[in-house]
Structure formats: C-alpha cells, structure tokens
CSV table of C-alpha atoms in Angstrom, one decimal:
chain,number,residue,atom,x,y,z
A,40,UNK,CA,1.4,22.6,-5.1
A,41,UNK,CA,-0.3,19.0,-5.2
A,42,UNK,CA,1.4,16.8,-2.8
A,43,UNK,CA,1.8,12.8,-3.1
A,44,UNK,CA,1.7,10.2,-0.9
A,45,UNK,CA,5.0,8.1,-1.1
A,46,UNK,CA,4.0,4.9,1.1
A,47,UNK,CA,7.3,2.8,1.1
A,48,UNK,CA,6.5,-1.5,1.5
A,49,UNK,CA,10.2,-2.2,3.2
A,50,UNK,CA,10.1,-6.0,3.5
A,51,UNK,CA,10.2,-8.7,0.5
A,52,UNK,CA,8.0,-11.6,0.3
A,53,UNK,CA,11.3,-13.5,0.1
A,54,UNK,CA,12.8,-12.1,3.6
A,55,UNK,CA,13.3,-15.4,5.5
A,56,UNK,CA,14.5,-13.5,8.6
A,57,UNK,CA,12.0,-10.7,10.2
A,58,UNK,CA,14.1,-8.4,12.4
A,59,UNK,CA,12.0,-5.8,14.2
A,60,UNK,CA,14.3,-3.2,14.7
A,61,UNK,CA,16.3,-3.5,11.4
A,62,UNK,CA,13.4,-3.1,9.7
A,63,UNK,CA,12.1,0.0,12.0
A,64,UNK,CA,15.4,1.4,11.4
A,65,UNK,CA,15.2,1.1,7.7
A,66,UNK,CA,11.5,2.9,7.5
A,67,UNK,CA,12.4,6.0,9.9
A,68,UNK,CA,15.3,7.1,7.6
A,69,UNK,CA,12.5,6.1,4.7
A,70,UNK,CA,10.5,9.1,6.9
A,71,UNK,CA,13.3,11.1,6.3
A,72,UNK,CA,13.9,10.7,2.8
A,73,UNK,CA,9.9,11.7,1.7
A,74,UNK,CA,7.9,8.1,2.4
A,75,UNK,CA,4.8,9.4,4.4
A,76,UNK,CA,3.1,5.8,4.8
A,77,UNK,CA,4.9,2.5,5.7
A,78,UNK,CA,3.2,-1.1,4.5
A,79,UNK,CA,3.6,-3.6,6.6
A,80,UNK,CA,2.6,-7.3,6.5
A,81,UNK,CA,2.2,-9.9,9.6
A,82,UNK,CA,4.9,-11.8,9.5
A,83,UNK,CA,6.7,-14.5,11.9
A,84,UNK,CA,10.4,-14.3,12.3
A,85,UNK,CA,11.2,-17.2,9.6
A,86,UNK,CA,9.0,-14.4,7.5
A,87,UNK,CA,5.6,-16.4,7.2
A,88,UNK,CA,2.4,-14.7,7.2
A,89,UNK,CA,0.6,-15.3,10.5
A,90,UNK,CA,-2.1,-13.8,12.5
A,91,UNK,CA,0.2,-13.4,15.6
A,92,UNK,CA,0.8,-9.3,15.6
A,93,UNK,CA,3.7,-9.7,18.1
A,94,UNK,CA,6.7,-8.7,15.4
A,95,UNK,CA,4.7,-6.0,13.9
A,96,UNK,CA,3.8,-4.3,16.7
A,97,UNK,CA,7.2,-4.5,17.8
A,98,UNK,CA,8.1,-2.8,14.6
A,99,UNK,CA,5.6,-0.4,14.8
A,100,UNK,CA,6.5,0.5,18.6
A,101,UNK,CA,10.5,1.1,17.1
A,102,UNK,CA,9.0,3.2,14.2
A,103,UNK,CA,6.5,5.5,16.4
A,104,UNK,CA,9.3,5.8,18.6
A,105,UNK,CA,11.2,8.4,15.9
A,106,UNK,CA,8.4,9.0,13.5
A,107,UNK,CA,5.1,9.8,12.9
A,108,UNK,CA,5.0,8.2,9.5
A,109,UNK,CA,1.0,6.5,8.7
A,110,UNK,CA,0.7,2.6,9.7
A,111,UNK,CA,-1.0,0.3,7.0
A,112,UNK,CA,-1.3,-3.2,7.4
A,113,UNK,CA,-1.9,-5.3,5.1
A,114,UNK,CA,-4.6,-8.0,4.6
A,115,UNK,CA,-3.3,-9.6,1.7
A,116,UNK,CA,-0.9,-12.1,0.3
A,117,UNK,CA,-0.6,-15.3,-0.6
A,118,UNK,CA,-1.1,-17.9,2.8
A,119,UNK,CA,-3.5,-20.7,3.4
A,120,UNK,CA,-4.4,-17.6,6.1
A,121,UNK,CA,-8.2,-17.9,6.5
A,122,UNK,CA,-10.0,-14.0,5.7
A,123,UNK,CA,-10.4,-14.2,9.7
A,124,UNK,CA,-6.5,-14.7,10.2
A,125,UNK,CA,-5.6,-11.9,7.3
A,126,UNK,CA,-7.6,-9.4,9.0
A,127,UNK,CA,-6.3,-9.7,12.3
A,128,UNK,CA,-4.5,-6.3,12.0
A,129,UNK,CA,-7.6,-4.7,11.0
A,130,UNK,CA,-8.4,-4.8,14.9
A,131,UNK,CA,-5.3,-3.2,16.2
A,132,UNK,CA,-5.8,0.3,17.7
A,133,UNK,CA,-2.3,1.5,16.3
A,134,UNK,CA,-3.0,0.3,12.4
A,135,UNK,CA,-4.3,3.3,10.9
A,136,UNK,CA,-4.8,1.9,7.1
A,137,UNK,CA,-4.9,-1.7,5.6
A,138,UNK,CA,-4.6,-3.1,2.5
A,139,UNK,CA,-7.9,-4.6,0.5
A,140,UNK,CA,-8.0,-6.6,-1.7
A,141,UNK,CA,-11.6,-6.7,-4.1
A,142,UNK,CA,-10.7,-10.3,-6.2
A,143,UNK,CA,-9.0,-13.2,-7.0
A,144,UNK,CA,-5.8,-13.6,-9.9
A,145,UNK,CA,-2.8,-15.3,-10.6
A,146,UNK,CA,0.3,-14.4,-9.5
A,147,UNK,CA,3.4,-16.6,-11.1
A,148,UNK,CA,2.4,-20.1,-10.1
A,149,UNK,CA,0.2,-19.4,-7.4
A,150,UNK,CA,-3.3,-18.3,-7.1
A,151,UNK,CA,-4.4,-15.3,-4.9
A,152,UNK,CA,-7.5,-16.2,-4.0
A,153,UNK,CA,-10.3,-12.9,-2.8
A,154,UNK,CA,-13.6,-15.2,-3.3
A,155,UNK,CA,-16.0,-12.0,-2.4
A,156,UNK,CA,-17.8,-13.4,0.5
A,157,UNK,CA,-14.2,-12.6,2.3
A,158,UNK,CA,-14.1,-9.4,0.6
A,159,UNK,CA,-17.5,-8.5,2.1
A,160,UNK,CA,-16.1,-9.6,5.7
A,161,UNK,CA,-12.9,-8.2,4.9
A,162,UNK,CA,-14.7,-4.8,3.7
A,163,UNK,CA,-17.2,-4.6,7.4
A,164,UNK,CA,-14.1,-5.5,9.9
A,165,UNK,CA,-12.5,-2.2,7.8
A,166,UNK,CA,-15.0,-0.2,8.2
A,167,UNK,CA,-16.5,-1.2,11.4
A,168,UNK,CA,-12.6,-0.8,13.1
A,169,UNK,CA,-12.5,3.0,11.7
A,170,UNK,CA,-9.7,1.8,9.3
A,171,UNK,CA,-8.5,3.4,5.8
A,172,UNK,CA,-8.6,1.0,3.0
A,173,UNK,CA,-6.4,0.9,0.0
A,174,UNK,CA,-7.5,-1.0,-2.5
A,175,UNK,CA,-5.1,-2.7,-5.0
A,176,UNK,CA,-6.5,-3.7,-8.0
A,177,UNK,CA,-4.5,-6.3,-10.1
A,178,UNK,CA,-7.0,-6.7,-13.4
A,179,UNK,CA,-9.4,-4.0,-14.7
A,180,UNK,CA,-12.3,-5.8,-13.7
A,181,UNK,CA,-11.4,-5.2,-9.7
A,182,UNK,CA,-12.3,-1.5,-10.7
A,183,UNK,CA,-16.2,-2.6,-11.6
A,184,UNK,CA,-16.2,-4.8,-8.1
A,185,UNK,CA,-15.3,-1.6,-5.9
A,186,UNK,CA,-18.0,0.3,-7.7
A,187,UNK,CA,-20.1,-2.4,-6.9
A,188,UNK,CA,-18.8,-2.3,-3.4
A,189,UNK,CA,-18.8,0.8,-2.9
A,190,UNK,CA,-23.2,1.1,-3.4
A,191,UNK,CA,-23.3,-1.3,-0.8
A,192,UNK,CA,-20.3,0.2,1.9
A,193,UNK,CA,-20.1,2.9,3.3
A,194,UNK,CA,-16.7,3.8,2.6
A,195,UNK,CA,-15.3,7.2,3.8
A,196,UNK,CA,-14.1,9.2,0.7
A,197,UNK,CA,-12.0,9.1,-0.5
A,198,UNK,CA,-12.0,5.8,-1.8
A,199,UNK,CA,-8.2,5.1,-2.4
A,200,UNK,CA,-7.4,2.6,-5.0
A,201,UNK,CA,-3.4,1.6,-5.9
A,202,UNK,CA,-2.9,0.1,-9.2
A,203,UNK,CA,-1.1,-3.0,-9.0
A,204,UNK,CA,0.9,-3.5,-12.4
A,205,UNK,CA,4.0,-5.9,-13.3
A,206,UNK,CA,3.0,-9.0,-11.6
A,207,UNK,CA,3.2,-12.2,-13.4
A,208,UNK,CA,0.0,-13.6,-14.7
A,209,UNK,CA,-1.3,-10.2,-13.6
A,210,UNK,CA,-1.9,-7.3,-15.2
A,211,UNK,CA,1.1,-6.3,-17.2
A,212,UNK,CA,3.4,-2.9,-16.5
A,213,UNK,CA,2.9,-0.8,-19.7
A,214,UNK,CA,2.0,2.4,-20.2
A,215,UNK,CA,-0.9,1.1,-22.3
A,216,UNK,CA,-2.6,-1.0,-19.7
A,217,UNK,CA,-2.4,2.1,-17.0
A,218,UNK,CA,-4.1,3.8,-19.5
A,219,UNK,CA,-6.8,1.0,-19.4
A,220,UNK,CA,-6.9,1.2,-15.7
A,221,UNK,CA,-7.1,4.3,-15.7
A,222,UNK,CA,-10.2,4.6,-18.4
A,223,UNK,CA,-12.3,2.0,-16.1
A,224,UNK,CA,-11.3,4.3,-13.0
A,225,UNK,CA,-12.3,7.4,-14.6
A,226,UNK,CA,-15.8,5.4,-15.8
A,227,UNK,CA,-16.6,4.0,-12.8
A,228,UNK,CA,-15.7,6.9,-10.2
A,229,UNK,CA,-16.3,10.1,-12.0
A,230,UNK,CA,-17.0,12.5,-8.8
A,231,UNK,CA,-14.9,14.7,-7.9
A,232,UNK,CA,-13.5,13.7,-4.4
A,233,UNK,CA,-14.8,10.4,-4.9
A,234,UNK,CA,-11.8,8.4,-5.3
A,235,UNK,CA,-7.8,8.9,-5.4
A,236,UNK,CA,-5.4,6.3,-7.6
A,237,UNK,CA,-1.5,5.6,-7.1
A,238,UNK,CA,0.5,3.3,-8.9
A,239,UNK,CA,2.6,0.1,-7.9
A,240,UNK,CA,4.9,-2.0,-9.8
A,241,UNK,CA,5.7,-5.1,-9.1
A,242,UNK,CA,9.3,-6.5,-10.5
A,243,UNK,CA,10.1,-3.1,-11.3
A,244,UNK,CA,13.6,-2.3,-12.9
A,245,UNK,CA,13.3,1.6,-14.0
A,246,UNK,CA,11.1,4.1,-12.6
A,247,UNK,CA,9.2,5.2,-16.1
A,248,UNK,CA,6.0,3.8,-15.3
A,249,UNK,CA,5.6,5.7,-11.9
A,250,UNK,CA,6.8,8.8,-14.2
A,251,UNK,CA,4.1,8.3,-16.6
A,252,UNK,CA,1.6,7.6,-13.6
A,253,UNK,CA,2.6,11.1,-12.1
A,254,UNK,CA,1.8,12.3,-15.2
A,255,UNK,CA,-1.5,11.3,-15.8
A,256,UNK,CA,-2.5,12.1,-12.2
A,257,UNK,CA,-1.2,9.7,-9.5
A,258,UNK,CA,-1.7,10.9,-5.9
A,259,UNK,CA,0.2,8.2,-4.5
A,260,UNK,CA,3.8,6.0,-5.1
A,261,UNK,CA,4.7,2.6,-3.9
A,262,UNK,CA,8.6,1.7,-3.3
A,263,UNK,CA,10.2,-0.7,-2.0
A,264,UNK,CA,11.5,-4.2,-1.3
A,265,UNK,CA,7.9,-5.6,-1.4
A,266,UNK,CA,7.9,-5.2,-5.2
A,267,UNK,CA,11.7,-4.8,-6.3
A,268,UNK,CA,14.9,-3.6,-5.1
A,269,UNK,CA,16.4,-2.2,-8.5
A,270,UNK,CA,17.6,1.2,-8.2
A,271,UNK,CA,18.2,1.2,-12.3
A,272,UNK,CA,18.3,-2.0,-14.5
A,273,UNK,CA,21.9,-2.8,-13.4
A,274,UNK,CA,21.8,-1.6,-9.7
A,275,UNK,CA,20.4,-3.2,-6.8
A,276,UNK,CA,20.3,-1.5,-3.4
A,277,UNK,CA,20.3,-2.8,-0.1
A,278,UNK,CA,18.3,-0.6,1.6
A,279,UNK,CA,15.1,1.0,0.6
A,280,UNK,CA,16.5,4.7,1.3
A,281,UNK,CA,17.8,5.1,-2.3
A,282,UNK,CA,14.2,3.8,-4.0
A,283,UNK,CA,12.5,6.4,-1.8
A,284,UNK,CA,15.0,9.2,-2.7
A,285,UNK,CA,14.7,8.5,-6.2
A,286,UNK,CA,10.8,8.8,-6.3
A,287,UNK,CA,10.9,12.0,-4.0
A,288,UNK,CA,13.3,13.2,-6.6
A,289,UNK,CA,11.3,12.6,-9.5
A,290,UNK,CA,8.1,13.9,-7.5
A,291,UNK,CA,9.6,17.2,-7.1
A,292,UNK,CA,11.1,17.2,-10.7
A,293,UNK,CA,7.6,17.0,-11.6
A,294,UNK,CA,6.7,20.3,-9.5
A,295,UNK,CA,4.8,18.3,-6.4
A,296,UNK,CA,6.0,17.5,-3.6
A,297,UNK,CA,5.9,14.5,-0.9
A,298,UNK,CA,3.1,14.8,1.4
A,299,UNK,CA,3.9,14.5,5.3
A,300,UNK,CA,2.1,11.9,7.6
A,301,UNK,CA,0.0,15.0,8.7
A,302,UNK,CA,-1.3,15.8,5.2
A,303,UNK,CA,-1.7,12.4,4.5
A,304,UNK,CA,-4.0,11.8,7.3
A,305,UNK,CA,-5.7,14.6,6.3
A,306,UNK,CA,-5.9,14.1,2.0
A,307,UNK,CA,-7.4,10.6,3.4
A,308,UNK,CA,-9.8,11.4,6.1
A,309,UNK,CA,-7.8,8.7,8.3
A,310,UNK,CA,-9.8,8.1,11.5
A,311,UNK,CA,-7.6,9.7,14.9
A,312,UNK,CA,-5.5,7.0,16.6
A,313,UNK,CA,-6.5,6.7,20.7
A,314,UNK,CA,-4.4,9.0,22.8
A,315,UNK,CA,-1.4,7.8,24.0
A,316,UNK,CA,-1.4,4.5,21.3
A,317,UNK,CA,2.4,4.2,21.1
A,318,UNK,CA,3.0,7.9,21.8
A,319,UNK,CA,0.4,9.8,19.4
C-alpha cells in the first residue's frame, strides 16, 4: 500500500501574533490526525520573518515533547532577509528538512526574489548541514533549474520537489497546468528513485486539485493555514485539525495511506538527528 507524506504548514503569513505553545499544540493533534511532517517558518512574535530561532525552537521543543512528527524549516518567504539570514535554520541540529527554493516569481504585488547565486549558497549550507530539501517550484521553468542543480549537487535521492500551484501571479491551480508540471518533471527526472513530487495549493477553497494530484502520483500533501484555511468553499476552520483530517480521509479513500514520521524519514533518506536533540 503506497503511503503519503501529509506535511501540515500550521501558521499563516498573516498571523501577527506567534504563540509557541498554541501553535505546538495545534501540530501534535495534526500528528494525530495523519500529518507526518510539520513546516515551520522563523518567525518573531509580531510574526515577522527573522533570523532569531528562539520561537521556533521553542515550538519545536513543545512539539518533540508529544511527538515525533519530521521538522522542516523553511528558507523562504518574502522578507528583505539576506540568503544568509533565511538559512539560519539550515544550521540547527534539531531541523531535519528545509524548504528550497530554485527561482524568482511574483507573488500578488510582491516579488520573491531566488537570484541563483543564493540558491547555490542556499543549496551547499543544505547539503553541507546533512539537511533534506524540498524544493517548491512555482513556474515550470524551476523544474529545468533543479535539473540543472542537481548535475552540479550532490543531492541525496530522492530529490523531493512540491508543486506550488494557486498563487497569484504564479502558476495557476488547474488541473491542466499540474499536468504541465508534471510533463517537465517526468522530462527532466526520468529515473526511477530519482525524484518524488507533492502538491500544494495556495488560496485553496476545495480539495479537487490534491485529489487529482493523488491521482496522477503524488507522494506528498501540503495543508494548512500557510496556504488557506477553507475546509469547503463556504467553511472556514479555526484550526488546522479538520484540513488534515480531510486529506487523510481522501488519502485512504484513494486506497493509500498516511505515512508516519518513521517512514517518512525513511521514503526520504533524512539524515539521523544527534542523540538526545530534544529527546530523539
């Protein structure tokens, strides 16, 4: 029975007051429900991205305190950060995965900028800190520059990519354009083992799209507030139990089944934490 990876991404970019232990609350009962991987970004308590880890490792201390679900960090979002500032994370020995991102787009009225000198730095401080990169591509051409990347890293396989739809000025969420996505991926990693794809989508009202991508092969789900609290297109929830219980739903409607932290770290190849690193 193939098994997915439901990584839940509990806090929105609009959250103007970080609480630790709300939050860490919030993702254990996430554990519970089927989420196997928890995003995380840096964020200060007014919710600004920052460089200081102190709230997220509070969070993450809360979190390992009940469950053993995978840390990822990410390296992303849109800050006058410098790349050095983003990756701070990378270097933290209880972060087991981070975000990467491989170029730059538009997202509403701002600009994401991923000029690829930073991706390159970005890319080595990954790799050098044992860390498992998932790569979010927002525009078919992202797949071509981790193909690229990839002959020049030395990425441990495999390569995970999550397909970033729904964003505004991005690349829209239609069945279509995962299609698309999905044609480049298939071009430009054809080995088997090579490379896993998930799906996330942003402004998300129904849950069709991450049907469709189950269908056509998705090992892994993103839910959450991150990219939308709609439950359907007249219910918002306020917590981010219900979104993962509705994926793990339609997960095992599909005949699969969530995949634990344990098999996670495993499907990934996700480099051992230290011994004792918040419990583990």
């Amino acid at each position: 029975m193939k098994k997915i990876l439901i990584s839940v991404a509990p806090v929105a970019a609009t959250d103007i007051l970080i609480n630790p232990r709300a939050i860490a609350k919030d993702v254990i009962a996430c554990s519970k429900a089927g989420a196997g991987m928890v995003h995380l970004h840096v964020r200060d308590l007014n919710g600004q991205l920052t460089p200081d880890l102190s709230l997220l490792e509070e969070t993450v201390r809360y979190i390992r305190s009940e469950c053993d679900i995978v840390i990822q960090a990410s390296t992303g979002g849109v800050s006058n950060l410098t790349i050095e500032e983003r990756c701070a994370p990378v270097f933290a020995d209880w972060v087991e995965a981070n975000s990467l991102n491989v170029g730059s787009v538009n997202l509403g009225d701002a600009v994401y900028r991923n000029p690829i000198e930073e991706v390159h730095y970005c890319v080595e401080q990954i790799i050098r800190n044992h860390k498992t990169p998932e790569i979010e591509v927002f525009e078919i051409g992202m797949i071509k520059t981790v193909r690229d990347l990839a002959e020049r890293f030395d990425f441990v396989k495999p390569i995970l990519f999550s397909i970033v739809l729904g964003h505004i000025g991005a690349a829209p969420a239609t069945v279509r354009t995962l299609k698309s996505m999905l044609e480049a991926f298939y071009e430009f990693f054809p080995g088997e083992g090579e490379a896993l794809w998930g799906i996330t989508h942003a402004h998300r009202t129904d849950f069709e799209i991450m049907k469709a991508a189950l269908d056509m092969g998705a090992s892994t789900v993103r839910i959450g507030f991150e990219d939308s609290n709609y439950l359907n297109p007249t219910t918002q929830v306020d917590s981010n139990v219900p979104l993962v219980e509705a994926v793990a739903d339609i997960v095992k409607t599909k005949g699969m089944m969530p995949a634990t932290p344990a098999e996670i770290r495993a499907m990934l190849n996700i480099h051992p934490l230290k011994p004792g690193v918040f419990g583990r």
